[in-house]
Amino acid sequence: MGTSKGYIAPTKPEWRAAKRAVSEYIRSGDSDSRAKAVSRFAEAALTSGTAGVADSSFISAAGNVLGFARSFSQHGLDNALTEFGMADLIGKEPDEVFDALLDKFANGNATLGDSLSAGALSQAFMNLGIEDVEDFRKVDLNILLREMVIEYVNQKFDLCFDEKIGKDSLLKEKFEILKDMHEYISNTLHGSMSEKDIGSMDLMNIQKSSIVSETLQDAYKICIDNYKE
């Protein structure tokens, strides 16, 4: 994805350790160094955040997606659009509504964090076969939450280390490294993330709850614990 405008490379000790671990993986390419690189990245992300990019944009966007999907499934599309301040979209084509929702929840890509969130949501929807707004009616919220969080972790890894990997690798090698990392992160999290009791949450406040934040923190912790010294 390249280093985005407005991105400030992290310089805190946790991020320096993560960069060293990524460099080690680029050199060796073995499974142990890969696990260590992801673990160090997750530790840095969990403890200090990314300079210039806060997880809050994603937490808000994903929470709104969950709230909208649940409202749609329980009360219908028109009510859900009205609840989320988008009544002007009532009667529009499903794909047009879908695009407008993504743009609204990702805040029109106004910041780097919003852009990162948009990429994660788009990839998660693609993974789950969500192609227009009607697909939100039947989606399992636990599966949707997990997929959005996994893709956000992938997107954030790319942002933090794209320049580092590109600097030390040929273009083809860079894409292979990032693909390998994505597969490792996805497989690790798919196999370990537990379901959340989304069904018991207040419909009106699900987008404001801590469910996304807690799930993201769990994902980072799983990545940390998956590597043993």
PDB file of C-alpha atoms in Angstrom:
ATOM      1  CA  MET A   1       0.000   0.000   0.000  1.00  0.00           C
ATOM      2  CA  GLY A   2       3.022   2.291   0.348  1.00  0.00           C
ATOM      3  CA  THR A   3       3.699   4.840   3.016  1.00  0.00           C
ATOM      4  CA  SER A   4       0.629   7.066   3.111  1.00  0.00           C
ATOM      5  CA  LYS A   5       0.697  10.811   3.301  1.00  0.00           C
ATOM      6  CA  GLY A   6       0.518  11.924   6.893  1.00  0.00           C
ATOM      7  CA  TYR A   7       1.991   8.716   8.269  1.00  0.00           C
ATOM      8  CA  ILE A   8       4.742   9.153  10.853  1.00  0.00           C
ATOM      9  CA  ALA A   9       6.935   6.098  11.257  1.00  0.00           C
ATOM     10  CA  PRO A  10       6.869   4.828  14.870  1.00  0.00           C
ATOM     11  CA  THR A  11      10.060   5.386  16.862  1.00  0.00           C
ATOM     12  CA  LYS A  12       9.191   4.095  20.351  1.00  0.00           C
ATOM     13  CA  PRO A  13      11.218   1.135  21.718  1.00  0.00           C
ATOM     14  CA  GLU A  14       8.423  -1.364  21.045  1.00  0.00           C
ATOM     15  CA  TRP A  15       8.288  -0.342  17.408  1.00  0.00           C
ATOM     16  CA  ARG A  16      12.060  -0.477  17.035  1.00  0.00           C
ATOM     17  CA  ALA A  17      11.943  -4.047  18.357  1.00  0.00           C
ATOM     18  CA  ALA A  18       9.193  -4.856  15.885  1.00  0.00           C
ATOM     19  CA  LYS A  19      11.193  -3.428  12.982  1.00  0.00           C
ATOM     20  CA  ARG A  20      14.209  -5.530  13.976  1.00  0.00           C
ATOM     21  CA  ALA A  21      12.015  -8.625  14.089  1.00  0.00           C
ATOM     22  CA  VAL A  22      10.602  -7.856  10.642  1.00  0.00           C
ATOM     23  CA  SER A  23      14.129  -7.384   9.282  1.00  0.00           C
ATOM     24  CA  GLU A  24      15.105 -10.750  10.754  1.00  0.00           C
ATOM     25  CA  TYR A  25      12.147 -12.383   9.031  1.00  0.00           C
ATOM     26  CA  ILE A  26      13.056 -10.778   5.696  1.00  0.00           C
ATOM     27  CA  ARG A  27      16.541 -12.264   6.003  1.00  0.00           C
ATOM     28  CA  SER A  28      15.592 -15.746   7.184  1.00  0.00           C
ATOM     29  CA  GLY A  29      12.022 -16.294   5.993  1.00  0.00           C
ATOM     30  CA  ASP A  30      11.422 -19.112   8.491  1.00  0.00           C
ATOM     31  CA  SER A  31       8.231 -19.683  10.466  1.00  0.00           C
ATOM     32  CA  ASP A  32       9.787 -18.853  13.838  1.00  0.00           C
ATOM     33  CA  SER A  33      11.010 -15.433  12.734  1.00  0.00           C
ATOM     34  CA  ARG A  34       7.651 -14.766  11.098  1.00  0.00           C
ATOM     35  CA  ALA A  35       5.812 -15.514  14.330  1.00  0.00           C
ATOM     36  CA  LYS A  36       8.253 -13.318  16.237  1.00  0.00           C
ATOM     37  CA  ALA A  37       7.768 -10.410  13.814  1.00  0.00           C
ATOM     38  CA  VAL A  38       3.987 -10.524  14.161  1.00  0.00           C
ATOM     39  CA  SER A  39       4.270 -10.911  17.925  1.00  0.00           C
ATOM     40  CA  ARG A  40       6.529  -7.872  18.253  1.00  0.00           C
ATOM     41  CA  PHE A  41       4.236  -5.857  15.982  1.00  0.00           C
ATOM     42  CA  ALA A  42       1.173  -6.800  18.046  1.00  0.00           C
ATOM     43  CA  GLU A  43       2.977  -5.968  21.281  1.00  0.00           C
ATOM     44  CA  ALA A  44       3.881  -2.525  19.960  1.00  0.00           C
ATOM     45  CA  ALA A  45       0.372  -1.931  18.647  1.00  0.00           C
ATOM     46  CA  LEU A  46      -1.200  -3.003  21.934  1.00  0.00           C
ATOM     47  CA  THR A  47       1.067  -1.000  24.212  1.00  0.00           C
ATOM     48  CA  SER A  48       1.744   2.206  22.336  1.00  0.00           C
ATOM     49  CA  GLY A  49      -0.347   2.552  19.223  1.00  0.00           C
ATOM     50  CA  THR A  50       0.963   3.708  15.865  1.00  0.00           C
ATOM     51  CA  ALA A  51       2.345   7.203  15.524  1.00  0.00           C
ATOM     52  CA  GLY A  52      -0.137   9.276  13.524  1.00  0.00           C
ATOM     53  CA  VAL A  53      -2.721   6.469  13.377  1.00  0.00           C
ATOM     54  CA  ALA A  54      -5.143   5.651  16.187  1.00  0.00           C
ATOM     55  CA  ASP A  55      -7.241   2.490  16.372  1.00  0.00           C
ATOM     56  CA  SER A  56     -10.192   4.680  17.373  1.00  0.00           C
ATOM     57  CA  SER A  57     -11.172   5.297  13.737  1.00  0.00           C
ATOM     58  CA  PHE A  58     -11.510   1.577  13.102  1.00  0.00           C
ATOM     59  CA  ILE A  59     -13.268   0.930  16.416  1.00  0.00           C
ATOM     60  CA  SER A  60     -15.892   3.538  15.528  1.00  0.00           C
ATOM     61  CA  ALA A  61     -16.308   2.346  11.938  1.00  0.00           C
ATOM     62  CA  ALA A  62     -16.611  -1.349  12.799  1.00  0.00           C
ATOM     63  CA  GLY A  63     -18.978  -0.592  15.691  1.00  0.00           C
ATOM     64  CA  ASN A  64     -21.250   1.336  13.350  1.00  0.00           C
ATOM     65  CA  VAL A  65     -21.216  -1.519  10.841  1.00  0.00           C
ATOM     66  CA  LEU A  66     -22.300  -3.959  13.550  1.00  0.00           C
ATOM     67  CA  GLY A  67     -24.994  -1.611  14.800  1.00  0.00           C
ATOM     68  CA  PHE A  68     -26.340  -1.030  11.306  1.00  0.00           C
ATOM     69  CA  ALA A  69     -26.341  -4.729  10.399  1.00  0.00           C
ATOM     70  CA  ARG A  70     -28.236  -5.616  13.551  1.00  0.00           C
ATOM     71  CA  SER A  71     -30.731  -2.791  13.119  1.00  0.00           C
ATOM     72  CA  PHE A  72     -31.323  -3.853   9.521  1.00  0.00           C
ATOM     73  CA  SER A  73     -31.914  -7.495  10.458  1.00  0.00           C
ATOM     74  CA  GLN A  74     -34.357  -6.611  13.251  1.00  0.00           C
ATOM     75  CA  HIS A  75     -36.222  -3.572  11.933  1.00  0.00           C
ATOM     76  CA  GLY A  76     -35.608  -3.390   8.203  1.00  0.00           C
ATOM     77  CA  LEU A  77     -33.486  -1.252   5.925  1.00  0.00           C
ATOM     78  CA  ASP A  78     -35.535   1.952   6.008  1.00  0.00           C
ATOM     79  CA  ASN A  79     -35.530   2.070   9.812  1.00  0.00           C
ATOM     80  CA  ALA A  80     -31.808   1.319   9.949  1.00  0.00           C
ATOM     81  CA  LEU A  81     -31.010   4.092   7.483  1.00  0.00           C
ATOM     82  CA  THR A  82     -33.149   6.525   9.449  1.00  0.00           C
ATOM     83  CA  GLU A  83     -31.507   5.508  12.739  1.00  0.00           C
ATOM     84  CA  PHE A  84     -28.058   6.153  11.280  1.00  0.00           C
ATOM     85  CA  GLY A  85     -28.952   9.525   9.780  1.00  0.00           C
ATOM     86  CA  MET A  86     -29.100   8.344   6.184  1.00  0.00           C
ATOM     87  CA  ALA A  87     -32.815   8.537   5.427  1.00  0.00           C
ATOM     88  CA  ASP A  88     -31.996  10.246   2.130  1.00  0.00           C
ATOM     89  CA  LEU A  89     -30.801   6.854   0.856  1.00  0.00           C
ATOM     90  CA  ILE A  90     -34.182   5.162   1.307  1.00  0.00           C
ATOM     91  CA  GLY A  91     -35.307   3.783  -2.048  1.00  0.00           C
ATOM     92  CA  LYS A  92     -31.837   3.911  -3.602  1.00  0.00           C
ATOM     93  CA  GLU A  93     -30.242   0.892  -5.270  1.00  0.00           C
ATOM     94  CA  PRO A  94     -28.656  -1.614  -2.802  1.00  0.00           C
ATOM     95  CA  ASP A  95     -25.145  -1.141  -4.205  1.00  0.00           C
ATOM     96  CA  GLU A  96     -25.453   2.655  -3.988  1.00  0.00           C
ATOM     97  CA  VAL A  97     -26.559   2.404  -0.347  1.00  0.00           C
ATOM     98  CA  PHE A  98     -23.704  -0.006   0.348  1.00  0.00           C
ATOM     99  CA  ASP A  99     -21.078   2.382  -1.039  1.00  0.00           C
ATOM    100  CA  ALA A 100     -22.562   5.317   0.864  1.00  0.00           C
ATOM    101  CA  LEU A 101     -22.534   3.366   4.128  1.00  0.00           C
ATOM    102  CA  LEU A 102     -18.866   2.473   3.774  1.00  0.00           C
ATOM    103  CA  ASP A 103     -18.013   6.068   2.986  1.00  0.00           C
ATOM    104  CA  LYS A 104     -19.973   7.356   5.996  1.00  0.00           C
ATOM    105  CA  PHE A 105     -18.638   4.838   8.505  1.00  0.00           C
ATOM    106  CA  ALA A 106     -15.059   5.389   7.287  1.00  0.00           C
ATOM    107  CA  ASN A 107     -15.602   9.160   7.559  1.00  0.00           C
ATOM    108  CA  GLY A 108     -14.960   9.692   3.874  1.00  0.00           C
ATOM    109  CA  ASN A 109     -11.308   8.633   4.266  1.00  0.00           C
ATOM    110  CA  ALA A 110     -10.692  11.997   5.921  1.00  0.00           C
ATOM    111  CA  THR A 111      -7.674  10.792   7.902  1.00  0.00           C
ATOM    112  CA  LEU A 112      -5.073   8.075   7.560  1.00  0.00           C
ATOM    113  CA  GLY A 113      -6.886   6.097  10.253  1.00  0.00           C
ATOM    114  CA  ASP A 114     -10.151   6.412   8.320  1.00  0.00           C
ATOM    115  CA  SER A 115      -8.445   5.205   5.145  1.00  0.00           C
ATOM    116  CA  LEU A 116      -6.987   2.240   7.001  1.00  0.00           C
ATOM    117  CA  SER A 117     -10.443   1.426   8.366  1.00  0.00           C
ATOM    118  CA  ALA A 118     -12.033   1.649   4.925  1.00  0.00           C
ATOM    119  CA  GLY A 119      -9.503  -0.813   3.540  1.00  0.00           C
ATOM    120  CA  ALA A 120     -10.091  -3.257   6.381  1.00  0.00           C
ATOM    121  CA  LEU A 121     -13.881  -3.078   6.091  1.00  0.00           C
ATOM    122  CA  SER A 122     -13.799  -3.451   2.310  1.00  0.00           C
ATOM    123  CA  GLN A 123     -11.574  -6.531   2.481  1.00  0.00           C
ATOM    124  CA  ALA A 124     -13.672  -8.076   5.263  1.00  0.00           C
ATOM    125  CA  PHE A 125     -16.854  -7.565   3.241  1.00  0.00           C
ATOM    126  CA  MET A 126     -15.198  -9.134   0.205  1.00  0.00           C
ATOM    127  CA  ASN A 127     -14.072 -12.134   2.265  1.00  0.00           C
ATOM    128  CA  LEU A 128     -17.629 -12.692   3.495  1.00  0.00           C
ATOM    129  CA  GLY A 129     -19.300 -12.159   0.127  1.00  0.00           C
ATOM    130  CA  ILE A 130     -21.014  -8.943   1.230  1.00  0.00           C
ATOM    131  CA  GLU A 131     -21.542  -7.125  -2.059  1.00  0.00           C
ATOM    132  CA  ASP A 132     -24.478  -4.813  -1.361  1.00  0.00           C
ATOM    133  CA  VAL A 133     -26.511  -3.595   1.594  1.00  0.00           C
ATOM    134  CA  GLU A 134     -29.010  -6.474   1.397  1.00  0.00           C
ATOM    135  CA  ASP A 135     -26.251  -8.891   2.455  1.00  0.00           C
ATOM    136  CA  PHE A 136     -26.129  -7.245   5.894  1.00  0.00           C
ATOM    137  CA  ARG A 137     -29.591  -8.635   6.642  1.00  0.00           C
ATOM    138  CA  LYS A 138     -28.338 -12.185   7.079  1.00  0.00           C
ATOM    139  CA  VAL A 139     -24.716 -11.802   8.175  1.00  0.00           C
ATOM    140  CA  ASP A 140     -23.596 -13.381  11.452  1.00  0.00           C
ATOM    141  CA  LEU A 141     -22.398 -10.487  13.611  1.00  0.00           C
ATOM    142  CA  ASN A 142     -19.718 -12.544  15.357  1.00  0.00           C
ATOM    143  CA  ILE A 143     -18.240 -13.625  12.043  1.00  0.00           C
ATOM    144  CA  LEU A 144     -18.460 -10.059  10.730  1.00  0.00           C
ATOM    145  CA  LEU A 145     -16.714  -8.640  13.806  1.00  0.00           C
ATOM    146  CA  ARG A 146     -13.932 -11.214  13.649  1.00  0.00           C
ATOM    147  CA  GLU A 147     -13.331 -10.646   9.935  1.00  0.00           C
ATOM    148  CA  MET A 148     -13.200  -6.862  10.287  1.00  0.00           C
ATOM    149  CA  VAL A 149     -10.707  -7.083  13.152  1.00  0.00           C
ATOM    150  CA  ILE A 150      -8.485  -9.586  11.322  1.00  0.00           C
ATOM    151  CA  GLU A 151      -8.352  -7.445   8.211  1.00  0.00           C
ATOM    152  CA  TYR A 152      -7.629  -4.345  10.266  1.00  0.00           C
ATOM    153  CA  VAL A 153      -4.636  -6.069  11.878  1.00  0.00           C
ATOM    154  CA  ASN A 154      -3.434  -7.031   8.385  1.00  0.00           C
ATOM    155  CA  GLN A 155      -3.898  -3.485   7.086  1.00  0.00           C
ATOM    156  CA  LYS A 156      -2.118  -2.004  10.077  1.00  0.00           C
ATOM    157  CA  PHE A 157       0.834  -4.370   9.658  1.00  0.00           C
ATOM    158  CA  ASP A 158       1.103  -3.247   6.040  1.00  0.00           C
ATOM    159  CA  LEU A 159       1.061   0.403   7.000  1.00  0.00           C
ATOM    160  CA  CYS A 160       3.754   0.012   9.640  1.00  0.00           C
ATOM    161  CA  PHE A 161       6.178  -2.114   7.631  1.00  0.00           C
ATOM    162  CA  ASP A 162       5.414  -1.627   3.932  1.00  0.00           C
ATOM    163  CA  GLU A 163       8.272   0.833   3.507  1.00  0.00           C
ATOM    164  CA  LYS A 164      10.664  -1.304   5.552  1.00  0.00           C
ATOM    165  CA  ILE A 165       9.870  -4.456   3.570  1.00  0.00           C
ATOM    166  CA  GLY A 166       9.962  -2.587   0.258  1.00  0.00           C
ATOM    167  CA  LYS A 167      13.347  -1.085   1.084  1.00  0.00           C
ATOM    168  CA  ASP A 168      14.934  -4.438   1.839  1.00  0.00           C
ATOM    169  CA  SER A 169      13.194  -6.527  -0.833  1.00  0.00           C
ATOM    170  CA  LEU A 170      12.440  -6.673  -4.533  1.00  0.00           C
ATOM    171  CA  LEU A 171       8.847  -5.800  -5.487  1.00  0.00           C
ATOM    172  CA  LYS A 172       7.873  -9.439  -6.079  1.00  0.00           C
ATOM    173  CA  GLU A 173       9.472 -10.479  -2.807  1.00  0.00           C
ATOM    174  CA  LYS A 174       7.675  -7.664  -0.982  1.00  0.00           C
ATOM    175  CA  PHE A 175       4.250  -8.844  -2.114  1.00  0.00           C
ATOM    176  CA  GLU A 176       5.123 -12.431  -1.228  1.00  0.00           C
ATOM    177  CA  ILE A 177       6.228 -11.371   2.266  1.00  0.00           C
ATOM    178  CA  LEU A 178       3.060  -9.352   2.874  1.00  0.00           C
ATOM    179  CA  LYS A 179       0.880 -12.165   1.530  1.00  0.00           C
ATOM    180  CA  ASP A 180       2.641 -14.627   3.816  1.00  0.00           C
ATOM    181  CA  MET A 181       2.141 -12.319   6.794  1.00  0.00           C
ATOM    182  CA  HIS A 182      -1.541 -11.861   6.002  1.00  0.00           C
ATOM    183  CA  GLU A 183      -2.081 -15.603   5.775  1.00  0.00           C
ATOM    184  CA  TYR A 184      -0.251 -16.172   9.048  1.00  0.00           C
ATOM    185  CA  ILE A 185      -2.182 -13.468  10.895  1.00  0.00           C
ATOM    186  CA  SER A 186      -5.508 -14.602   9.436  1.00  0.00           C
ATOM    187  CA  ASN A 187      -4.932 -18.271  10.225  1.00  0.00           C
ATOM    188  CA  THR A 188      -3.714 -17.493  13.739  1.00  0.00           C
ATOM    189  CA  LEU A 189      -6.694 -15.314  14.582  1.00  0.00           C
ATOM    190  CA  HIS A 190      -9.347 -17.413  12.863  1.00  0.00           C
ATOM    191  CA  GLY A 191      -8.250 -20.368  14.953  1.00  0.00           C
ATOM    192  CA  SER A 192      -8.136 -18.596  18.294  1.00  0.00           C
ATOM    193  CA  MET A 193     -10.601 -15.711  18.519  1.00  0.00           C
ATOM    194  CA  SER A 194     -13.629 -16.456  20.684  1.00  0.00           C
ATOM    195  CA  GLU A 195     -17.192 -15.361  19.951  1.00  0.00           C
ATOM    196  CA  LYS A 196     -18.628 -12.310  21.677  1.00  0.00           C
ATOM    197  CA  ASP A 197     -22.124 -12.080  23.110  1.00  0.00           C
ATOM    198  CA  ILE A 198     -23.229  -9.455  20.627  1.00  0.00           C
ATOM    199  CA  GLY A 199     -26.830 -10.659  20.692  1.00  0.00           C
ATOM    200  CA  SER A 200     -27.307  -9.461  24.273  1.00  0.00           C
ATOM    201  CA  MET A 201     -26.106  -5.914  23.636  1.00  0.00           C
ATOM    202  CA  ASP A 202     -28.300  -2.844  23.461  1.00  0.00           C
ATOM    203  CA  LEU A 203     -29.169  -2.297  19.805  1.00  0.00           C
ATOM    204  CA  MET A 204     -29.059   1.481  20.102  1.00  0.00           C
ATOM    205  CA  ASN A 205     -25.627   1.490  21.694  1.00  0.00           C
ATOM    206  CA  ILE A 206     -23.810  -1.387  19.992  1.00  0.00           C
ATOM    207  CA  GLN A 207     -21.812   1.028  17.840  1.00  0.00           C
ATOM    208  CA  LYS A 208     -20.711   2.831  21.003  1.00  0.00           C
ATOM    209  CA  SER A 209     -19.876  -0.248  23.052  1.00  0.00           C
ATOM    210  CA  SER A 210     -16.434  -1.601  23.839  1.00  0.00           C
ATOM    211  CA  ILE A 211     -16.999  -4.805  21.852  1.00  0.00           C
ATOM    212  CA  VAL A 212     -14.745  -3.815  18.934  1.00  0.00           C
ATOM    213  CA  SER A 213     -12.025  -2.408  21.167  1.00  0.00           C
ATOM    214  CA  GLU A 214     -11.993  -5.530  23.334  1.00  0.00           C
ATOM    215  CA  THR A 215     -11.923  -7.829  20.308  1.00  0.00           C
ATOM    216  CA  LEU A 216      -9.051  -5.905  18.741  1.00  0.00           C
ATOM    217  CA  GLN A 217      -7.078  -6.087  21.981  1.00  0.00           C
ATOM    218  CA  ASP A 218      -7.763  -9.828  22.127  1.00  0.00           C
ATOM    219  CA  ALA A 219      -6.439 -10.179  18.583  1.00  0.00           C
ATOM    220  CA  TYR A 220      -3.208  -8.407  19.460  1.00  0.00           C
ATOM    221  CA  LYS A 221      -2.784 -10.583  22.565  1.00  0.00           C
ATOM    222  CA  ILE A 222      -3.318 -13.762  20.537  1.00  0.00           C
ATOM    223  CA  CYS A 223      -0.608 -12.677  18.073  1.00  0.00           C
ATOM    224  CA  ILE A 224       1.744 -11.931  20.979  1.00  0.00           C
ATOM    225  CA  ASP A 225       1.134 -15.256  22.706  1.00  0.00           C
ATOM    226  CA  ASN A 226       1.438 -17.280  19.505  1.00  0.00           C
ATOM    227  CA  TYR A 227       5.200 -16.753  19.596  1.00  0.00           C
ATOM    228  CA  LYS A 228       7.212 -18.385  22.358  1.00  0.00           C
ATOM    229  CA  GLU A 229      10.819 -17.433  23.015  1.00  0.00           C
TER     230      GLU A 229
END
